[in-house]
Short mmCIF file of C-alpha atoms in Angstrom, two decimals:
data_model
loop_
_atom_site.label_atom_id
_atom_site.label_comp_id
_atom_site.label_asym_id
_atom_site.label_seq_id
_atom_site.Cartn_x
_atom_site.Cartn_y
_atom_site.Cartn_z
CA MET A 277 19.88 -16.96 -7.69
CA ILE A 278 21.14 -14.37 -5.16
CA THR A 279 23.65 -12.22 -7.02
CA PRO A 280 25.10 -8.78 -6.22
CA GLY A 281 22.76 -7.38 -8.85
CA PHE A 282 19.75 -8.96 -7.19
CA VAL A 283 20.81 -7.58 -3.79
CA ALA A 284 20.93 -4.09 -5.29
CA ILE A 285 17.50 -4.57 -6.85
CA TRP A 286 16.17 -5.91 -3.52
CA PHE A 287 17.27 -2.74 -1.72
CA ALA A 288 15.71 -0.64 -4.49
CA TRP A 289 12.50 -2.64 -3.96
CA LEU A 290 12.65 -1.75 -0.25
CA MET A 291 13.11 1.93 -1.00
CA ALA A 292 10.22 1.93 -3.45
CA GLY A 293 7.97 0.12 -0.97
CA GLY A 294 8.87 2.54 1.82
CA SER A 295 8.28 5.68 -0.23
CA PRO A 296 5.09 7.68 0.47
CA GLY A 297 2.06 6.13 -1.18
CA PRO A 298 -1.43 4.79 -0.46
CA ALA A 299 -0.13 1.73 1.41
CA THR A 300 2.46 3.42 3.63
CA MET A 301 0.28 6.47 4.31
CA GLY A 302 -2.66 4.21 5.11
CA ILE A 303 -0.60 2.20 7.59
CA ALA A 304 0.74 5.36 9.22
CA GLY A 305 -2.71 6.90 9.57
CA THR A 306 -4.27 3.70 10.91
CA ALA A 307 -1.50 3.05 13.42
CA MET A 308 -1.58 6.61 14.75
CA ASN A 309 -5.37 6.85 14.94
CA GLU A 310 -6.30 3.33 16.02
CA GLY A 311 -3.17 1.93 17.65
CA ARG A 312 -0.50 -0.64 16.93
CA ARG A 313 -2.77 -3.69 16.66
CA ALA A 314 -5.03 -1.99 14.12
CA GLY A 315 -1.98 -0.74 12.24
CA LEU A 316 -0.53 -4.24 12.11
CA VAL A 317 -3.84 -5.68 10.91
CA PHE A 318 -4.03 -3.02 8.20
CA ALA A 319 -0.42 -3.74 7.21
CA LEU A 320 -1.12 -7.48 7.03
CA GLY A 321 -4.11 -6.76 4.80
CA ILE A 322 -1.87 -4.76 2.47
CA CYS A 323 0.67 -7.60 2.53
CA ALA A 324 -2.08 -10.07 1.64
CA GLY A 325 -3.08 -7.97 -1.36
CA SER A 326 0.55 -7.68 -2.41
CA ALA A 327 1.02 -11.44 -2.08
CA ALA A 328 -2.01 -12.08 -4.28
CA TRP A 329 -0.57 -9.97 -7.09
CA GLY A 330 2.95 -11.33 -6.60
CA ILE A 331 1.85 -14.95 -6.84
CA ALA A 332 -0.51 -14.15 -9.71
CA ALA A 333 2.33 -12.53 -11.64
CA ALA A 334 4.54 -15.56 -10.99
CA LEU A 335 1.81 -17.86 -12.30
CA GLY A 336 1.46 -15.83 -15.47
CA LEU A 337 -1.75 -13.95 -14.72
CA SER A 338 -0.07 -10.69 -15.64
CA ALA A 339 0.19 -11.81 -19.28
CA ILE A 340 -3.49 -12.82 -19.31
CA MET A 341 -4.64 -9.51 -17.84
CA LEU A 342 -2.45 -7.46 -20.15
CA ALA A 343 -4.14 -9.24 -23.07
CA ASN A 344 -7.56 -8.33 -21.65
CA ALA A 345 -7.44 -4.63 -20.89
CA TRP A 346 -11.05 -4.52 -19.68
CA MET A 347 -9.97 -6.36 -16.50
CA PHE A 348 -7.61 -3.50 -15.72
CA GLU A 349 -10.35 -1.00 -16.47
CA VAL A 350 -12.70 -2.54 -13.90
CA ILE A 351 -9.96 -2.74 -11.27
CA ARG A 352 -8.81 0.78 -12.07
CA TYR A 353 -12.20 2.45 -11.55
CA VAL A 354 -12.83 0.55 -8.32
CA GLY A 355 -9.42 1.67 -7.10
CA VAL A 356 -10.07 5.28 -8.10
CA ALA A 357 -13.34 5.32 -6.16
CA TYR A 358 -11.82 3.76 -3.04
CA LEU A 359 -8.74 5.98 -2.94
CA GLY A 360 -10.87 9.03 -3.67
CA TRP A 361 -13.05 8.17 -0.68
CA LEU A 362 -9.93 7.88 1.51
CA ALA A 363 -8.77 11.31 0.29
CA ILE A 364 -12.13 12.93 1.09
CA LYS A 365 -12.21 11.28 4.51
CA ALA A 366 -8.71 12.56 5.37
CA LEU A 367 -9.57 16.04 4.09
CA ARG A 368 -12.74 16.19 6.21
CA ARG A 369 -10.77 15.09 9.25
CA ALA A 370 -8.20 17.81 8.57
CA MET A 371 -10.96 20.42 8.53
CA THR A 372 -12.31 19.46 11.96
CA SER A 373 -11.10 20.77 15.30
CA ASP A 374 -8.37 18.93 17.19
CA GLU A 375 -10.78 17.94 19.93
CA VAL A 376 -13.29 16.35 17.60
CA ALA A 377 -10.64 14.49 15.63
CA MET A 378 -9.00 13.03 18.73
CA GLY A 379 -12.29 12.16 20.37
CA ASN A 380 -13.73 10.16 17.46
CA PRO A 381 -11.45 7.25 16.57
CA VAL A 382 -12.04 5.34 13.33
CA THR A 383 -14.50 2.50 13.95
CA GLY A 384 -14.44 -0.97 12.43
CA SER A 385 -13.56 -4.53 13.30
CA PHE A 386 -10.13 -5.99 12.64
CA ARG A 387 -11.69 -7.97 9.79
CA THR A 388 -12.88 -4.73 8.20
CA ILE A 389 -9.51 -3.07 8.69
CA PHE A 390 -7.76 -6.09 7.14
CA ALA A 391 -10.14 -6.02 4.16
CA LYS A 392 -9.52 -2.31 3.60
CA GLY A 393 -5.79 -2.91 3.70
CA ALA A 394 -6.06 -5.71 1.14
CA ALA A 395 -8.21 -3.45 -1.06
CA ILE A 396 -5.38 -0.90 -1.26
CA HIS A 397 -3.30 -3.35 -3.33
CA LEU A 398 -6.02 -5.45 -4.92
CA THR A 399 -7.59 -2.39 -6.57
CA ASN A 400 -4.31 -0.94 -7.81
CA PRO A 401 -3.33 -2.19 -11.31
CA LYS A 402 0.18 -0.82 -10.76
CA ALA A 403 0.75 -3.53 -8.15
CA ILE A 404 0.64 -6.37 -10.64
CA LEU A 405 2.64 -4.29 -13.13
CA SER A 406 5.30 -3.78 -10.45
CA TRP A 407 5.49 -7.50 -9.70
CA GLY A 408 5.55 -8.40 -13.38
CA SER A 409 8.28 -5.83 -14.03
CA ILE A 410 10.46 -6.97 -11.16
CA TYR A 411 10.25 -10.58 -12.32
CA ALA A 412 11.22 -9.48 -15.82
CA ILE A 413 14.26 -7.69 -14.38
CA VAL A 414 15.57 -10.31 -11.94
CA ALA A 415 14.56 -13.59 -13.59
CA PRO A 416 16.24 -15.19 -16.62
CA ASN A 417 14.17 -15.98 -19.69
CA ASP A 418 14.13 -19.70 -18.86
CA ALA A 419 13.17 -19.20 -15.20
CA SER A 420 11.10 -22.04 -13.79
CA LEU A 421 8.01 -21.55 -11.64
CA SER A 422 9.95 -22.64 -8.56
CA MET A 423 12.60 -19.99 -9.29
CA LEU A 424 9.95 -17.29 -9.72
CA LEU A 425 8.33 -18.31 -6.45
CA GLY A 426 11.76 -18.14 -4.81
CA TYR A 427 12.16 -14.58 -6.05
CA PHE A 428 8.67 -13.85 -4.76
CA ALA A 429 9.58 -15.11 -1.29
CA MET A 430 12.65 -12.86 -1.06
CA LEU A 431 10.93 -9.78 -2.45
CA TYR A 432 7.85 -10.36 -0.31
CA ALA A 433 10.04 -10.59 2.79
CA GLY A 434 11.17 -7.06 2.00
CA SER A 435 7.57 -5.88 1.68
CA LEU A 436 6.72 -7.43 5.06
CA LEU A 437 9.70 -5.66 6.61
CA ILE A 438 8.61 -2.27 5.27
CA PHE A 439 4.87 -2.46 5.92
CA ILE A 440 5.02 -4.06 9.36
CA GLY A 441 7.86 -1.72 10.27
CA TYR A 442 5.64 1.24 9.42
CA ALA A 443 2.93 -0.10 11.73
CA PHE A 444 5.37 -0.29 14.64
CA LEU A 445 7.04 3.04 13.88
CA PHE A 446 3.88 5.10 13.60
CA SER A 447 2.27 3.53 16.66
CA SER A 448 5.05 4.75 18.96
CA GLU A 449 4.27 7.38 21.56
CA ARG A 450 6.81 9.76 20.04
CA MET A 451 5.19 9.56 16.63
CA VAL A 452 1.73 9.96 18.15
CA ARG A 453 2.85 13.11 19.99
CA ALA A 454 4.35 14.45 16.77
CA TYR A 455 1.12 13.69 14.97
CA ARG A 456 -0.96 15.48 17.63
CA ARG A 457 1.20 18.57 17.24
CA ALA A 458 0.86 18.57 13.44
CA ARG A 459 -2.35 16.60 12.93
CA ARG A 460 -3.86 18.88 10.31
CA TRP A 461 -0.72 18.79 8.18
CA PHE A 462 -0.57 15.00 8.41
CA ASP A 463 -4.21 14.71 7.34
CA PHE A 464 -3.76 17.20 4.50
CA ALA A 465 -0.74 15.14 3.39
CA PHE A 466 -2.76 11.91 3.57
CA ALA A 467 -5.54 13.52 1.52
CA GLY A 468 -3.00 14.71 -1.03
CA PHE A 469 -1.27 11.36 -1.35
CA PHE A 470 -4.54 9.46 -1.72
CA GLY A 471 -5.87 12.03 -4.17
CA VAL A 472 -2.74 11.94 -6.33
CA ALA A 473 -2.74 8.13 -6.26
CA SER A 474 -6.39 8.10 -7.35
CA TYR A 475 -5.61 10.50 -10.20
CA LYS A 476 -2.55 8.51 -11.30
CA ILE A 477 -4.53 5.27 -11.42
CA LEU A 478 -7.34 6.99 -13.35
CA THR A 479 -4.91 8.32 -15.97
CA VAL A 480 -2.58 5.31 -16.19
CA ARG A 481 -1.92 4.14 -19.73
CA LEU A 482 -2.37 0.41 -20.24
CA SER A 483 -0.82 0.32 -23.67
#
C-alpha cells in the first residue's frame, strides 16, 4: 500500500494542508491571540472536522452527496456566512489601536473554540471533495474499505502534524513578538484569506 508514488502524494498532501487557508490562518490567529492551549484546541477541532469528512468519503458519502447537490448548497451557504463573519472580525480588529487589540483577548470556552475549529472544515464542501479526490488518486479501483481506512489513517496523520504544528509554532514567544510588531498586517491578511475563502466557496461549481 505504501509505494514511492504514495509517499510523493503524501508530501504533496502535507504541503497543501500547510498552505495559507482558513484552517491554518485560524490556528495561527487563535494561538497568537489566546495562547498555545487555545490554539491546540482549535487545531483539534479542525482535525475533528477533517476526520469526519475523511471517514465519510471512505464510507462512500461523497458519492451520495455529489448525487444530491442541495446538500452541498446548504453546507456552502453556511460556510460562506461563517467565513465571512471571521473576515469581518479580523478586519475590525485590524482597524483598532494596538492597545485595544492587545487588551481584549478573544473570549470563549475551550468547547466553543473546538466547535469553531470543527466548523471550519464541516462547512467547507471542498474538504470532502479533497478527501474524495485523494482516495481516487491513491486507491486502486478494487480497494476495500479497510484499505481506504488505512489510507485515511496515513493521510490524517499528516493533517495532525501540520495543524498541531501550527498551534505550537504560532504560540511561541518569537512569533508573538513578530505578530505584535506587525499585528495590523497579520489581521488584514487573516481578513483577506477568510474573505477569499468565503468567495471561493460561494462561487464553487458543483458540476
